[in-house]
Amino acid sequence: MALLGTAERHYERSAHDHTTPIGVLHQLVVRWGDAERTTSRRAFRRWCDGVAVVDVQARTFAEYWDRQNETALIGDGPLWVVLGDSTAQGLGATSPLHGYVGQVADALNHRSDRPWRILNLSRAGAQAAHVLHDQLSRLDALGVEPDLVTCGIGSNDILGTAPKKVHGNLRALIQRLPSSSVVMDLLLPDRFWAIGGLCTPYVAGINRTIHRAAAERGLPVAELSRHVRPPWRGKLAPDLFHPNDRGYQPLANALLAALPATLARSTQASGLRGPSASSR
C-alpha cells in the first residue's frame, strides 16, 4: 500500500474499520497472484487480473484525489464535497474523472460560469462508520462551507456490518450531514452475481432507512435504486464488481436528477450566472 502516500496519512485505521469482502479478495489476488496464474482456467485468470487492476486503482486514484483536494482548498468557485466509498473514487472507470463524480462535475461546469471545485474525501472500502467518524470529522476540521455535499455509502456494509449497526450508523450519519447535502441510496443488486437476488430485500430495507432519515432532515435523495438497474452486462469493470465508464452513467444520472433544488440555493449563494441557473 506504499503508493497510497498522502491518502494513508489522511486516513488512519481505527476501531471502526472492517475488512470488506472485496478488500479481502483484492489482498488475496495481489498476495497469491503468481500461484493463481498457474491455473488453466483462462476466464478465472482474467478475472483475477481484473481484480488486481482495480486494486492498483484504489491506490493511484486516491493519490489523484489527494492532489485535487489540495487544489480545491486554495481555489475559488463553488465547492462540492464528496463523501463515500470506492464508487466516489471512480474505481473501475478508465480514470478518476470517468466515475460518477467526474461525470457530474462535467454537467455542473456546463451549468455555471465558474468551475466547481471538488473536495473528494471518500475512501475505497469505506463503510458508514468511516464517513461518520472520519470523513465528516475531516470536513468539520477544514472549516469550509460547501455549496454541495454528496454522500453515497452503505454497499460495503451489506456483508461487512451487523444489520442493526448499519441502520444506526446511517441514521446518525444523515443527522450530521450539512444542510447542503444530497444523500444517495443503494442500488438494488437484482441478478448481480448469484447472491444479488438474495440481498435485494435487505438492501431495500437499508434504503428505507436512508429515505426516512433524509426526509426528517429535508435532504434530497439520489435514487440509485431506481436509476441503476440490470442488465449489468457491459457496465462492469474487469473485477466484475465496480462499474466501468458506462456503468457509472446511471449513477451520475441519479445524482443529477436530485440536484436542481440544491443547486438553485448553492449557485445563488455563490453568485453564479450559468444559463441553467435561471431556468431551474
Backbone as JSON, one array per atom type, in Angstrom:
{
  "sequence": "MALLGTAERHYERSAHDHTTPIGVLHQLVVRWGDAERTTSRRAFRRWCDGVAVVDVQARTFAEYWDRQNETALIGDGPLWVVLGDSTAQGLGATSPLHGYVGQVADALNHRSDRPWRILNLSRAGAQAAHVLHDQLSRLDALGVEPDLVTCGIGSNDILGTAPKKVHGNLRALIQRLPSSSVVMDLLLPDRFWAIGGLCTPYVAGINRTIHRAAAERGLPVAELSRHVRPPWRGKLAPDLFHPNDRGYQPLANALLAALPATLARSTQASGLRGPSASSR",
  "N": [[0.82, -1.21, 0.0], [2.14, 1.12, -0.37], [1.94, 3.07, -2.32], [-0.19, 4.63, -1.65], [0.46, 6.82, -0.09], [-0.13, 10.08, 0.62], [-2.85, 9.69, 1.02], [-3.03, 7.64, 2.93], [-1.98, 8.96, 5.1], [-3.93, 10.81, 5.6], [-5.99, 9.19, 6.37], [-6.28, 7.18, 8.98], [-6.27, 3.88, 10.18], [-8.87, 2.73, 12.28], [-10.77, 1.82, 15.26], [-13.18, 1.51, 14.12], [-12.92, 0.36, 11.69], [-13.56, -2.14, 9.25], [-12.81, -5.11, 7.5], [-13.65, -5.4, 4.23], [-15.47, -7.69, 2.06], [-14.67, -7.47, -0.69], [-12.3, -6.16, -0.34], [-10.74, -8.08, 0.99], [-10.59, -9.93, -1.06], [-9.12, -8.5, -2.97], [-6.66, -8.3, -1.62], [-5.89, -10.99, -1.44], [-5.62, -11.7, -4.12], [-3.5, -10.06, -4.96], [-1.5, -10.98, -3.25], [-1.28, -13.71, -3.75], [-1.13, -13.87, -6.46], [0.72, -14.91, -8.38], [0.57, -17.66, -7.98], [-2.09, -18.13, -8.62], [-2.07, -17.65, -11.31], [-1.19, -19.95, -12.48], [-3.27, -21.58, -13.05], [-5.37, -23.35, -15.35], [-7.68, -22.34, -16.19], [-8.78, -19.94, -18.14], [-10.67, -17.83, -18.06], [-11.06, -17.45, -15.35], [-8.51, -16.64, -14.67], [-8.32, -14.22, -16.05], [-10.24, -12.78, -14.69], [-9.1, -12.65, -12.13], [-6.85, -11.11, -12.75], [-8.19, -8.78, -13.43], [-9.28, -8.02, -10.96], [-6.92, -7.45, -9.61], [-6.05, -5.25, -11.1], [-7.98, -3.29, -10.46], [-7.44, -3.11, -7.78], [-4.95, -1.86, -7.81], [-5.81, 0.57, -8.87], [-7.19, 1.56, -6.65], [-5.2, 2.64, -5.15], [-3.79, 4.44, -6.84], [-5.85, 6.15, -7.74], [-6.62, 7.28, -5.34], [-4.37, 8.81, -4.8], [-4.58, 10.65, -6.88], [-6.97, 12.07, -6.19], [-6.18, 13.17, -3.79], [-4.29, 15.05, -4.63], [-5.97, 16.68, -6.15], [-7.63, 17.61, -4.13], [-5.98, 19.3, -2.65], [-5.66, 21.39, -4.45], [-8.32, 22.22, -4.67], [-8.86, 23.31, -2.16], [-7.46, 25.68, -2.07], [-8.46, 27.1, -4.12], [-10.95, 28.95, -6.05], [-14.48, 29.53, -6.4], [-17.6, 27.61, -6.58], [-18.0, 24.98, -4.17], [-17.88, 21.51, -4.03], [-18.24, 18.84, -1.91], [-17.35, 15.52, -1.58], [-18.43, 12.58, -0.14], [-17.91, 9.18, 0.73], [-17.4, 5.9, -0.74], [-15.54, 3.48, -2.68], [-16.83, 3.86, -5.13], [-17.23, 6.58, -5.26], [-14.63, 7.32, -5.55], [-14.24, 6.48, -8.1], [-13.42, 3.97, -8.89], [-12.79, 1.34, -11.16], [-13.48, 2.7, -13.44], [-12.03, 4.19, -16.43], [-10.5, 6.34, -15.73], [-10.1, 8.51, -12.84], [-11.82, 10.66, -13.31], [-13.81, 9.66, -14.9], [-15.61, 8.33, -13.4], [-18.69, 8.54, -11.43], [-18.46, 10.98, -10.1], [-16.75, 12.58, -11.67], [-18.27, 12.66, -14.05], [-20.62, 13.96, -13.21], [-19.47, 16.36, -12.39], [-18.68, 17.45, -14.85], [-21.21, 18.03, -15.92], [-22.13, 19.93, -14.06], [-20.29, 21.99, -14.44], [-20.96, 22.78, -17.0], [-23.3, 24.02, -16.48], [-22.75, 26.33, -15.11], [-20.96, 29.49, -14.81], [-18.6, 29.48, -13.55], [-16.0, 27.31, -12.69], [-16.52, 24.33, -10.84], [-15.14, 23.41, -7.69], [-13.81, 20.38, -6.47], [-13.81, 18.57, -3.58], [-12.8, 15.67, -2.61], [-13.4, 13.45, -0.25], [-13.74, 10.8, 0.0], [-13.12, 7.21, 0.39], [-11.73, 4.2, -0.76], [-13.28, 1.15, 0.03], [-14.6, 2.12, 2.23], [-17.01, 2.27, 4.89], [-20.23, 3.0, 6.41], [-19.58, 3.8, 9.02], [-17.0, 4.8, 8.69], [-17.41, 7.17, 7.22], [-18.99, 8.57, 9.04], [-17.33, 8.82, 11.35], [-14.8, 9.56, 10.43], [-14.55, 10.79, 7.75], [-16.48, 12.88, 7.9], [-15.49, 14.19, 10.12], [-13.08, 15.15, 9.12], [-14.06, 16.96, 7.26], [-15.37, 18.79, 8.97], [-13.15, 19.78, 10.33], [-11.89, 21.28, 8.42], [-13.24, 23.65, 8.23], [-14.77, 24.84, 6.22], [-17.47, 26.05, 4.11], [-19.43, 24.18, 2.3], [-20.91, 24.33, -0.99], [-22.26, 22.24, -1.97], [-22.79, 18.97, -0.82], [-22.3, 15.56, -1.22], [-23.28, 12.27, -0.39], [-22.64, 8.97, -0.61], [-22.96, 5.9, 0.56], [-22.71, 2.64, 2.09], [-22.81, 0.25, 0.65], [-20.59, -1.39, 1.16], [-21.2, -2.13, 3.68], [-23.11, -4.07, 3.58], [-22.39, -6.84, 3.63], [-20.51, -6.64, 5.55], [-21.08, -5.51, 8.04], [-23.02, -5.69, 11.03], [-26.59, -5.91, 10.82], [-28.2, -4.19, 12.56], [-26.31, -2.31, 13.33], [-25.65, -1.17, 10.87], [-28.02, 0.26, 10.12], [-28.23, 2.01, 12.3], [-25.81, 3.48, 12.12], [-26.16, 4.74, 9.63], [-28.41, 6.35, 10.1], [-27.38, 8.07, 12.11], [-25.31, 9.24, 10.69], [-26.63, 10.64, 8.59], [-28.01, 12.48, 10.1], [-25.94, 14.16, 10.82], [-25.04, 15.36, 8.51], [-24.27, 18.24, 6.46], [-26.61, 20.93, 5.68], [-26.65, 21.35, 2.99], [-26.62, 18.98, 1.66], [-26.88, 16.05, -0.45], [-28.19, 12.88, -0.35], [-27.3, 9.59, -1.28], [-29.05, 6.7, -2.19], [-28.9, 3.04, -2.15], [-28.01, 0.94, -4.87], [-30.09, -1.67, -6.11], [-29.26, -5.02, -5.97], [-30.31, -6.82, -7.99], [-30.11, -9.79, -9.81], [-27.37, -9.64, -9.76], [-24.4, -11.16, -9.68], [-24.54, -14.38, -8.04], [-25.72, -14.05, -5.59], [-27.16, -11.77, -5.6], [-30.01, -11.48, -5.86], [-30.82, -12.58, -3.44], [-29.87, -10.72, -1.63], [-31.28, -8.42, -2.21], [-33.86, -7.79, -0.87], [-32.9, -7.13, 1.69], [-31.21, -4.95, 1.13], [-33.11, -3.19, 0.16], [-34.44, -2.63, 2.52], [-32.45, -1.21, 3.9], [-32.38, 1.01, 2.25], [-34.88, 2.13, 2.81], [-34.45, 3.06, 5.38], [-32.51, 5.03, 4.8], [-34.02, 6.82, 3.2], [-36.05, 7.61, 5.0], [-34.57, 8.83, 7.08], [-33.33, 10.89, 5.64], [-35.59, 12.33, 4.82], [-36.49, 13.31, 7.26], [-34.6, 15.25, 7.72], [-35.03, 16.87, 5.61], [-33.56, 16.48, 3.29], [-32.62, 15.91, -0.1], [-32.79, 12.82, -1.98], [-30.74, 10.9, -4.0], [-31.76, 8.56, -6.19], [-30.4, 5.77, -6.66], [-31.39, 3.26, -6.59], [-33.5, 3.31, -8.34], [-32.52, 4.28, -10.77], [-30.25, 2.76, -11.43], [-30.11, -0.19, -12.83], [-30.46, -3.71, -13.73], [-29.97, -4.98, -17.14], [-26.59, -6.02, -16.24], [-24.51, -6.54, -17.89], [-21.77, -5.39, -19.77], [-21.47, -3.12, -18.26], [-19.72, -3.31, -16.2], [-16.57, -3.21, -14.49], [-13.31, -4.82, -14.97], [-13.08, -6.39, -12.64], [-15.57, -7.3, -12.2], [-17.25, -6.21, -10.32], [-17.1, -3.44, -9.59], [-18.44, -0.49, -11.28], [-17.9, 0.27, -14.79], [-16.87, 2.89, -17.11], [-19.26, 3.27, -18.61], [-21.02, 2.06, -16.87], [-21.05, 3.84, -14.75], [-22.6, 5.91, -15.65], [-25.51, 5.78, -15.17], [-25.44, 6.14, -12.37], [-24.45, 8.73, -12.18], [-26.57, 10.03, -13.48], [-28.65, 9.59, -11.67], [-27.79, 11.1, -9.49], [-27.66, 13.68, -10.63], [-30.37, 14.06, -11.16], [-31.35, 14.55, -8.65], [-30.33, 16.97, -7.93], [-31.26, 19.7, -8.71], [-32.85, 21.54, -6.91], [-31.11, 21.88, -4.78], [-28.88, 22.95, -6.08], [-29.94, 25.32, -6.99], [-30.06, 26.82, -4.69], [-27.34, 26.82, -3.89], [-25.91, 27.88, -6.1], [-26.97, 30.39, -6.24], [-26.06, 31.48, -3.84], [-23.39, 31.5, -4.41], [-23.21, 33.34, -6.37], [-23.48, 32.6, -9.04], [-24.04, 32.7, -12.58], [-24.87, 30.93, -14.5], [-26.36, 29.6, -17.52], [-28.32, 27.66, -17.03], [-28.98, 28.21, -14.44], [-30.93, 30.11, -14.21], [-33.04, 28.85, -15.35], [-33.81, 26.72, -13.84]],
  "CA": [[0.0, 0.0, 0.0], [3.04, 2.26, -0.3], [1.55, 4.1, -3.27], [-1.25, 5.47, -1.14], [1.11, 8.05, 0.33], [-0.89, 11.08, 1.34], [-4.16, 9.16, 1.4], [-2.9, 6.91, 4.17], [-1.75, 9.9, 6.18], [-5.21, 11.43, 5.9], [-6.95, 8.24, 6.92], [-5.66, 6.17, 9.82], [-7.19, 2.81, 10.56], [-9.41, 2.93, 13.61], [-11.59, 0.72, 15.77], [-14.41, 1.43, 13.31], [-12.59, -0.3, 10.43], [-13.91, -3.53, 8.99], [-12.3, -5.54, 6.22], [-14.78, -5.75, 3.37], [-15.21, -8.88, 1.23], [-13.9, -7.16, -1.89], [-10.95, -5.84, 0.11], [-10.05, -9.35, 1.23], [-10.33, -10.51, -2.37], [-8.01, -7.76, -3.56], [-5.42, -8.67, -0.93], [-5.54, -12.36, -1.8], [-5.16, -11.75, -5.51], [-2.17, -9.47, -5.03], [-0.55, -11.8, -2.5], [-1.13, -15.04, -4.33], [-1.37, -13.74, -7.9], [1.55, -15.8, -9.17], [0.04, -19.02, -7.87], [-3.36, -18.2, -9.33], [-1.85, -17.6, -12.75], [-0.85, -21.28, -12.98], [-4.49, -22.3, -13.39], [-5.64, -23.48, -16.78], [-8.97, -21.71, -16.49], [-8.43, -18.61, -18.61], [-11.64, -16.83, -17.6], [-10.76, -17.18, -13.94], [-7.26, -15.89, -14.63], [-8.61, -12.85, -16.48], [-10.96, -12.12, -13.61], [-8.12, -12.35, -11.09], [-6.07, -9.97, -13.22], [-9.05, -7.61, -13.34], [-9.33, -7.62, -9.56], [-5.63, -6.84, -9.29], [-6.02, -3.93, -11.74], [-8.79, -2.38, -9.67], [-6.73, -2.91, -6.52], [-3.95, -0.81, -8.08], [-6.57, 1.82, -8.99], [-7.53, 2.05, -5.32], [-4.06, 3.44, -4.66], [-3.47, 5.55, -7.75], [-6.96, 7.09, -7.75], [-6.55, 8.02, -4.07], [-3.33, 9.82, -4.98], [-5.12, 11.69, -7.76], [-7.91, 12.91, -5.48], [-5.43, 13.95, -2.8], [-3.73, 16.22, -5.32], [-7.09, 17.55, -6.49], [-8.13, 18.22, -2.9], [-5.1, 20.42, -2.3], [-6.0, 22.48, -5.36], [-9.67, 22.7, -4.36], [-8.87, 24.08, -0.92], [-6.88, 27.02, -2.26], [-9.06, 27.68, -5.31], [-12.13, 29.8, -5.93], [-15.63, 28.95, -7.08], [-18.45, 26.77, -5.74], [-17.3, 23.82, -3.63], [-18.6, 20.24, -3.86], [-17.55, 17.88, -1.06], [-17.81, 14.16, -1.86], [-18.23, 11.59, 0.91], [-18.33, 7.88, 0.25], [-16.52, 4.74, -0.83], [-14.77, 3.33, -3.9], [-17.53, 4.4, -6.29], [-16.95, 8.01, -5.28], [-13.27, 7.44, -6.08], [-14.29, 6.16, -9.53], [-12.76, 2.69, -9.18], [-13.37, 0.58, -12.25], [-13.51, 3.54, -14.63], [-10.72, 4.31, -17.08], [-9.76, 7.36, -14.99], [-10.94, 9.01, -11.75], [-12.82, 11.61, -13.81], [-14.85, 8.97, -15.64], [-16.59, 7.83, -12.46], [-19.87, 9.41, -11.38], [-18.07, 12.31, -9.66], [-16.27, 13.31, -12.84], [-19.36, 12.89, -15.0], [-21.49, 15.0, -12.66], [-18.72, 17.62, -12.42], [-18.81, 17.98, -16.21], [-22.54, 18.62, -16.08], [-22.19, 21.13, -13.23], [-19.49, 23.05, -15.06], [-21.7, 23.29, -18.15], [-24.43, 24.8, -15.99], [-22.32, 27.54, -14.42], [-19.89, 30.22, -15.47], [-17.39, 29.32, -12.75], [-15.77, 25.88, -12.5], [-16.7, 23.79, -9.49], [-14.05, 22.74, -7.01], [-14.23, 19.1, -5.89], [-13.05, 18.07, -2.44], [-13.24, 14.28, -2.53], [-12.92, 12.85, 0.99], [-14.11, 9.37, 0.02], [-12.04, 6.24, 0.52], [-12.09, 2.86, -1.2], [-13.52, 0.22, 1.14], [-15.24, 2.78, 3.36], [-18.35, 1.92, 5.33], [-20.92, 4.14, 7.01], [-18.84, 4.24, 10.2], [-15.86, 5.6, 8.25], [-17.89, 8.51, 6.88], [-19.48, 9.18, 10.27], [-16.28, 9.12, 12.33], [-13.54, 10.03, 9.85], [-14.71, 11.75, 6.66], [-17.18, 14.07, 8.39], [-14.58, 14.9, 11.02], [-12.14, 15.88, 8.27], [-14.79, 18.09, 6.71], [-15.56, 19.76, 10.05], [-11.86, 20.38, 10.68], [-11.48, 22.21, 7.37], [-13.88, 24.93, 8.48], [-15.29, 25.42, 4.98], [-18.92, 25.96, 3.93], [-19.61, 23.68, 0.93], [-22.14, 24.62, -1.72], [-22.9, 20.95, -2.19], [-22.18, 17.77, -0.23], [-22.98, 14.32, -1.59], [-22.86, 11.14, 0.43], [-23.09, 7.67, -1.09], [-22.27, 4.91, 1.39], [-23.54, 1.55, 2.59], [-22.64, -1.0, -0.09], [-19.61, -2.22, 1.85], [-21.77, -2.56, 4.96], [-24.1, -5.12, 3.38], [-21.86, -8.1, 4.11], [-19.41, -6.4, 6.48], [-21.51, -4.9, 9.29], [-24.27, -6.25, 11.56], [-27.72, -5.1, 10.34], [-28.59, -3.13, 13.49], [-25.27, -1.29, 13.28], [-25.77, -0.48, 9.59], [-29.12, 1.22, 10.18], [-27.9, 3.03, 13.29], [-24.76, 4.34, 11.58], [-26.71, 5.57, 8.56], [-29.26, 7.39, 10.7], [-26.51, 9.04, 12.78], [-24.57, 9.95, 9.65], [-27.5, 11.58, 7.89], [-28.29, 13.55, 11.04], [-24.79, 15.07, 10.91], [-24.68, 15.94, 7.22], [-24.64, 19.64, 6.27], [-27.92, 21.14, 5.07], [-26.49, 21.41, 1.53], [-26.27, 17.61, 1.25], [-27.73, 15.11, -1.18], [-27.88, 11.52, 0.06], [-27.51, 8.59, -2.33], [-29.42, 5.39, -1.68], [-28.1, 1.95, -2.69], [-28.57, 0.2, -6.0], [-30.62, -2.98, -5.75], [-28.41, -5.97, -6.71], [-31.05, -7.85, -8.7], [-29.37, -10.54, -10.84], [-25.96, -9.3, -9.67], [-23.79, -12.38, -9.17], [-25.53, -15.38, -7.63], [-26.36, -13.69, -4.32], [-27.82, -10.47, -5.73], [-31.43, -11.57, -5.55], [-30.98, -12.86, -2.01], [-29.55, -9.5, -0.88], [-32.12, -7.29, -2.59], [-34.8, -7.35, 0.18], [-32.14, -6.49, 2.77], [-30.77, -3.65, 0.64], [-34.31, -2.34, 0.11], [-34.68, -2.18, 3.89], [-31.47, -0.15, 4.17], [-32.83, 2.21, 1.51], [-36.0, 2.74, 3.54], [-33.83, 3.83, 6.47], [-31.89, 6.21, 4.19], [-35.06, 7.76, 2.77], [-36.73, 8.17, 6.17], [-33.65, 9.73, 7.77], [-33.16, 12.07, 4.79], [-36.84, 13.09, 4.87], [-36.52, 14.01, 8.55], [-33.71, 16.41, 7.6], [-35.39, 17.63, 4.42], [-32.48, 16.34, 2.31], [-32.99, 15.12, -1.28], [-32.14, 11.52, -2.13], [-30.46, 10.43, -5.36], [-32.28, 7.19, -6.15], [-29.68, 4.75, -7.43], [-32.27, 2.09, -6.63], [-34.4, 3.44, -9.48], [-31.77, 4.56, -12.0], [-29.2, 1.76, -11.72], [-30.86, -1.44, -12.91], [-29.94, -4.67, -14.71], [-28.85, -5.93, -17.13], [-25.3, -5.5, -15.84], [-23.53, -6.83, -18.92], [-21.22, -4.22, -20.43], [-21.42, -1.98, -17.36], [-18.86, -3.63, -15.08], [-15.11, -3.2, -14.64], [-12.76, -6.19, -15.06], [-13.26, -7.18, -11.41], [-16.98, -7.72, -12.21], [-17.86, -5.7, -9.1], [-17.25, -2.0, -9.74], [-18.89, -0.07, -12.61], [-16.93, 0.87, -15.72], [-17.32, 4.23, -17.53], [-20.67, 3.2, -18.97], [-21.78, 1.71, -15.67], [-21.19, 5.0, -13.86], [-23.54, 6.89, -16.2], [-26.78, 5.87, -14.43], [-25.2, 6.72, -11.04], [-24.39, 10.18, -12.4], [-27.92, 10.5, -13.8], [-29.43, 9.6, -10.43], [-27.37, 12.25, -8.68], [-28.08, 14.9, -11.32], [-31.82, 14.21, -11.02], [-31.64, 15.01, -7.29], [-29.59, 18.19, -7.64], [-31.71, 21.06, -9.05], [-33.23, 22.44, -5.81], [-29.9, 22.17, -4.03], [-28.04, 23.84, -6.88], [-30.57, 26.64, -7.06], [-29.63, 27.55, -3.5], [-25.89, 26.98, -3.8], [-25.42, 28.77, -7.14], [-27.37, 31.75, -5.89], [-25.16, 31.92, -2.79], [-22.06, 31.69, -4.98], [-23.26, 34.39, -7.38], [-23.3, 32.05, -10.37], [-24.97, 33.19, -13.58], [-24.93, 29.97, -15.59], [-27.63, 29.67, -18.26], [-29.36, 26.81, -16.46], [-29.32, 28.67, -13.11], [-32.18, 30.86, -14.28], [-34.1, 28.01, -15.88], [-34.18, 25.65, -12.91]],
  "C": [[0.86, 1.26, 0.0], [2.61, 3.4, -1.21], [0.46, 5.0, -2.75], [-0.73, 6.8, -0.63], [0.23, 8.93, 1.18], [-2.22, 10.53, 1.82], [-4.08, 8.41, 2.72], [-2.66, 7.86, 5.34], [-3.04, 10.59, 6.58], [-6.14, 10.47, 6.64], [-6.2, 7.16, 7.68], [-6.7, 5.12, 10.18], [-7.61, 3.0, 12.0], [-10.21, 1.73, 14.04], [-12.85, 0.54, 14.96], [-14.17, 0.7, 12.0], [-13.1, -1.73, 10.41], [-13.31, -3.89, 7.64], [-13.46, -6.01, 5.36], [-14.45, -6.98, 2.53], [-14.38, -8.58, 0.0], [-12.48, -6.78, -1.52], [-10.13, -7.07, 0.38], [-9.66, -9.98, -0.09], [-9.15, -9.82, -3.05], [-6.68, -8.18, -2.94], [-4.96, -10.06, -1.34], [-4.99, -12.45, -3.21], [-3.75, -11.19, -5.64], [-1.14, -10.38, -4.38], [-0.26, -13.12, -3.18], [-1.31, -15.03, -5.84], [-0.57, -14.71, -8.73], [1.02, -17.23, -9.14], [-1.24, -19.17, -8.66], [-3.15, -18.23, -10.84], [-1.42, -18.95, -13.32], [-2.1, -22.06, -13.37], [-4.71, -22.32, -14.89], [-6.95, -22.81, -17.17], [-8.74, -20.25, -16.85], [-9.38, -17.54, -18.1], [-11.36, -16.45, -16.16], [-9.49, -16.35, -13.82], [-7.5, -14.43, -15.03], [-9.33, -12.08, -15.37], [-10.01, -11.75, -12.47], [-7.26, -11.15, -11.48], [-6.89, -8.68, -13.13], [-9.18, -7.11, -11.92], [-8.05, -6.92, -9.15], [-5.52, -5.43, -9.89], [-6.79, -2.91, -10.91], [-8.15, -2.12, -8.31], [-5.64, -1.84, -6.68], [-4.65, 0.55, -8.22], [-6.9, 2.41, -7.63], [-6.43, 2.94, -4.77], [-3.82, 4.66, -5.55], [-4.6, 6.58, -7.81], [-6.97, 7.91, -6.45], [-5.5, 9.12, -4.16], [-3.85, 10.98, -5.83], [-6.02, 12.63, -6.97], [-7.22, 13.71, -4.38], [-4.84, 15.2, -3.43], [-4.84, 17.21, -5.68], [-7.61, 18.29, -5.26], [-7.28, 19.42, -2.49], [-5.41, 21.64, -3.17], [-7.36, 23.08, -5.02], [-9.68, 23.62, -3.15], [-8.33, 25.48, -1.09], [-7.51, 27.74, -3.45], [-10.26, 28.55, -4.99], [-13.26, 29.14, -6.71], [-16.43, 28.07, -6.15], [-17.74, 25.47, -5.38], [-18.25, 22.65, -3.45], [-17.72, 19.31, -3.04], [-18.18, 16.51, -1.26], [-17.44, 13.25, -0.7], [-18.65, 10.23, 0.38], [-17.22, 6.85, 0.18], [-15.84, 4.68, -2.19], [-15.49, 3.86, -5.14], [-17.34, 5.91, -6.39], [-15.52, 8.28, -5.75], [-13.23, 7.18, -7.58], [-13.65, 4.84, -9.89], [-13.53, 1.9, -10.23], [-13.47, 1.37, -13.54], [-12.11, 3.66, -15.23], [-9.87, 5.42, -16.47], [-10.66, 7.84, -13.86], [-12.05, 9.93, -12.23], [-13.9, 10.96, -14.66], [-15.81, 8.21, -14.73], [-17.76, 8.79, -12.36], [-19.5, 10.83, -10.93], [-17.61, 13.15, -10.85], [-17.37, 13.62, -13.83], [-20.32, 13.97, -14.51], [-20.78, 16.35, -12.68], [-18.78, 18.25, -13.8], [-20.15, 18.67, -16.4], [-22.67, 19.91, -15.27], [-21.45, 22.29, -13.88], [-20.16, 23.62, -16.31], [-22.85, 24.18, -17.73], [-24.01, 26.14, -15.39], [-21.2, 28.23, -15.18], [-18.61, 30.22, -14.64], [-17.19, 27.83, -12.49], [-15.93, 25.48, -11.03], [-15.39, 23.2, -8.98], [-14.58, 21.46, -6.38], [-13.27, 18.72, -4.78], [-13.55, 16.66, -2.16], [-12.61, 13.62, -1.31], [-13.23, 11.37, 1.08], [-12.88, 8.49, 0.12], [-12.53, 4.88, 0.05], [-12.22, 1.94, 0.01], [-14.25, 0.82, 2.31], [-16.63, 2.23, 3.62], [-18.98, 3.13, 6.0], [-20.17, 4.69, 8.22], [-17.65, 5.11, 9.82], [-16.29, 7.03, 7.93], [-18.28, 9.25, 8.15], [-18.34, 9.66, 11.16], [-15.03, 9.74, 11.73], [-13.76, 11.1, 8.78], [-15.43, 13.01, 7.11], [-16.3, 14.89, 9.34], [-13.55, 15.72, 10.23], [-12.81, 17.11, 7.67], [-14.98, 19.18, 7.77], [-14.27, 20.5, 10.35], [-11.41, 21.41, 9.65], [-12.09, 23.6, 7.56], [-14.39, 25.62, 7.22], [-16.81, 25.23, 4.92], [-19.19, 25.48, 2.51], [-20.92, 24.16, 0.33], [-22.95, 23.36, -1.94], [-22.1, 19.87, -1.5], [-22.98, 16.58, -0.72], [-22.41, 13.18, -0.78], [-23.48, 9.86, -0.11], [-22.31, 6.6, -0.36], [-23.25, 3.81, 1.79], [-23.33, 0.23, 1.88], [-21.67, -1.94, 0.61], [-20.09, -2.72, 3.2], [-22.66, -3.8, 4.8], [-23.63, -6.45, 3.94], [-20.81, -7.89, 5.21], [-19.8, -5.83, 7.83], [-22.84, -5.53, 9.72], [-25.44, -5.34, 11.18], [-28.1, -3.95, 11.27], [-27.6, -1.98, 13.45], [-25.35, -0.49, 11.98], [-26.83, 0.61, 9.67], [-28.82, 2.35, 11.15], [-26.85, 4.0, 12.78], [-25.3, 5.27, 10.5], [-27.6, 6.67, 9.11], [-28.41, 8.48, 11.36], [-25.75, 9.88, 11.77], [-25.43, 11.01, 8.98], [-27.88, 12.73, 8.81], [-27.17, 14.58, 11.09], [-24.43, 15.75, 9.6], [-25.06, 17.42, 7.16], [-25.97, 19.77, 5.54], [-27.86, 21.21, 3.55], [-26.26, 20.02, 0.92], [-27.35, 16.95, 0.39], [-27.27, 13.72, -0.79], [-28.17, 10.57, -1.09], [-27.96, 7.28, -1.68], [-28.62, 4.31, -2.4], [-28.79, 1.32, -3.89], [-29.03, -1.17, -5.52], [-29.92, -4.04, -6.6], [-29.17, -7.11, -7.37], [-30.19, -8.48, -9.79], [-27.88, -10.19, -10.87], [-25.26, -10.45, -8.95], [-24.9, -13.33, -8.71], [-26.3, -14.94, -6.4], [-27.14, -12.38, -4.42], [-29.28, -10.5, -5.34], [-31.69, -11.81, -4.08], [-30.76, -11.6, -1.18], [-30.53, -8.37, -1.1], [-33.12, -6.87, -1.51], [-34.08, -6.64, 1.33], [-31.7, -5.09, 2.37], [-31.97, -2.69, 0.57], [-34.66, -1.82, 1.5], [-33.71, -1.09, 4.31], [-31.89, 1.14, 3.47], [-34.0, 2.89, 2.21], [-35.47, 3.58, 4.7], [-33.21, 5.12, 5.93], [-32.94, 7.25, 3.83], [-35.77, 8.39, 3.97], [-35.83, 9.19, 6.88], [-33.43, 11.02, 6.96], [-34.41, 12.95, 4.82], [-36.95, 13.89, 6.16], [-35.66, 15.27, 8.51], [-34.1, 17.31, 6.43], [-34.32, 17.59, 3.34], [-32.96, 15.52, 1.12], [-32.2, 13.82, -1.34], [-31.96, 11.22, -3.62], [-30.77, 8.94, -5.39], [-31.53, 6.27, -7.1], [-30.56, 3.51, -7.59], [-33.22, 2.13, -7.81], [-33.66, 3.6, -10.8], [-30.8, 3.47, -12.4], [-29.83, 0.38, -11.67], [-30.17, -2.41, -13.86], [-30.58, -4.43, -16.07], [-27.51, -5.26, -16.83], [-24.23, -5.7, -16.92], [-23.09, -5.56, -19.63], [-21.08, -3.0, -19.55], [-20.44, -2.18, -16.21], [-17.39, -3.57, -15.46], [-14.59, -4.64, -14.7], [-12.89, -7.02, -13.8], [-14.68, -7.68, -11.27], [-17.71, -7.3, -10.94], [-18.13, -4.2, -9.21], [-17.79, -1.66, -11.13], [-17.7, 0.34, -13.48], [-17.47, 2.25, -16.11], [-18.82, 4.24, -17.82], [-21.54, 2.9, -17.75], [-21.98, 2.87, -14.71], [-22.21, 6.01, -14.37], [-24.87, 6.93, -15.46], [-26.61, 6.37, -13.0], [-25.16, 8.25, -11.15], [-25.78, 10.74, -12.69], [-28.78, 10.59, -12.56], [-29.08, 10.8, -9.58], [-27.81, 13.57, -9.32], [-29.58, 15.14, -11.16], [-32.2, 14.75, -9.65], [-31.08, 16.39, -7.0], [-30.32, 19.52, -7.81], [-32.04, 21.99, -7.89], [-32.0, 22.83, -5.0], [-29.03, 23.16, -4.79], [-28.64, 25.23, -6.99], [-30.15, 27.48, -5.87], [-28.14, 27.84, -3.55], [-25.35, 27.93, -4.87], [-25.81, 30.22, -6.86], [-26.43, 32.31, -4.83], [-23.78, 32.22, -3.35], [-22.04, 32.77, -6.05], [-23.09, 33.87, -8.79], [-24.38, 32.56, -11.31], [-25.06, 32.25, -14.77], [-26.28, 29.97, -16.25], [-28.71, 28.83, -17.65], [-29.76, 27.27, -15.05], [-30.65, 29.41, -13.13], [-33.34, 30.0, -14.73], [-34.55, 26.95, -14.91], [-35.29, 26.13, -11.98]]
}
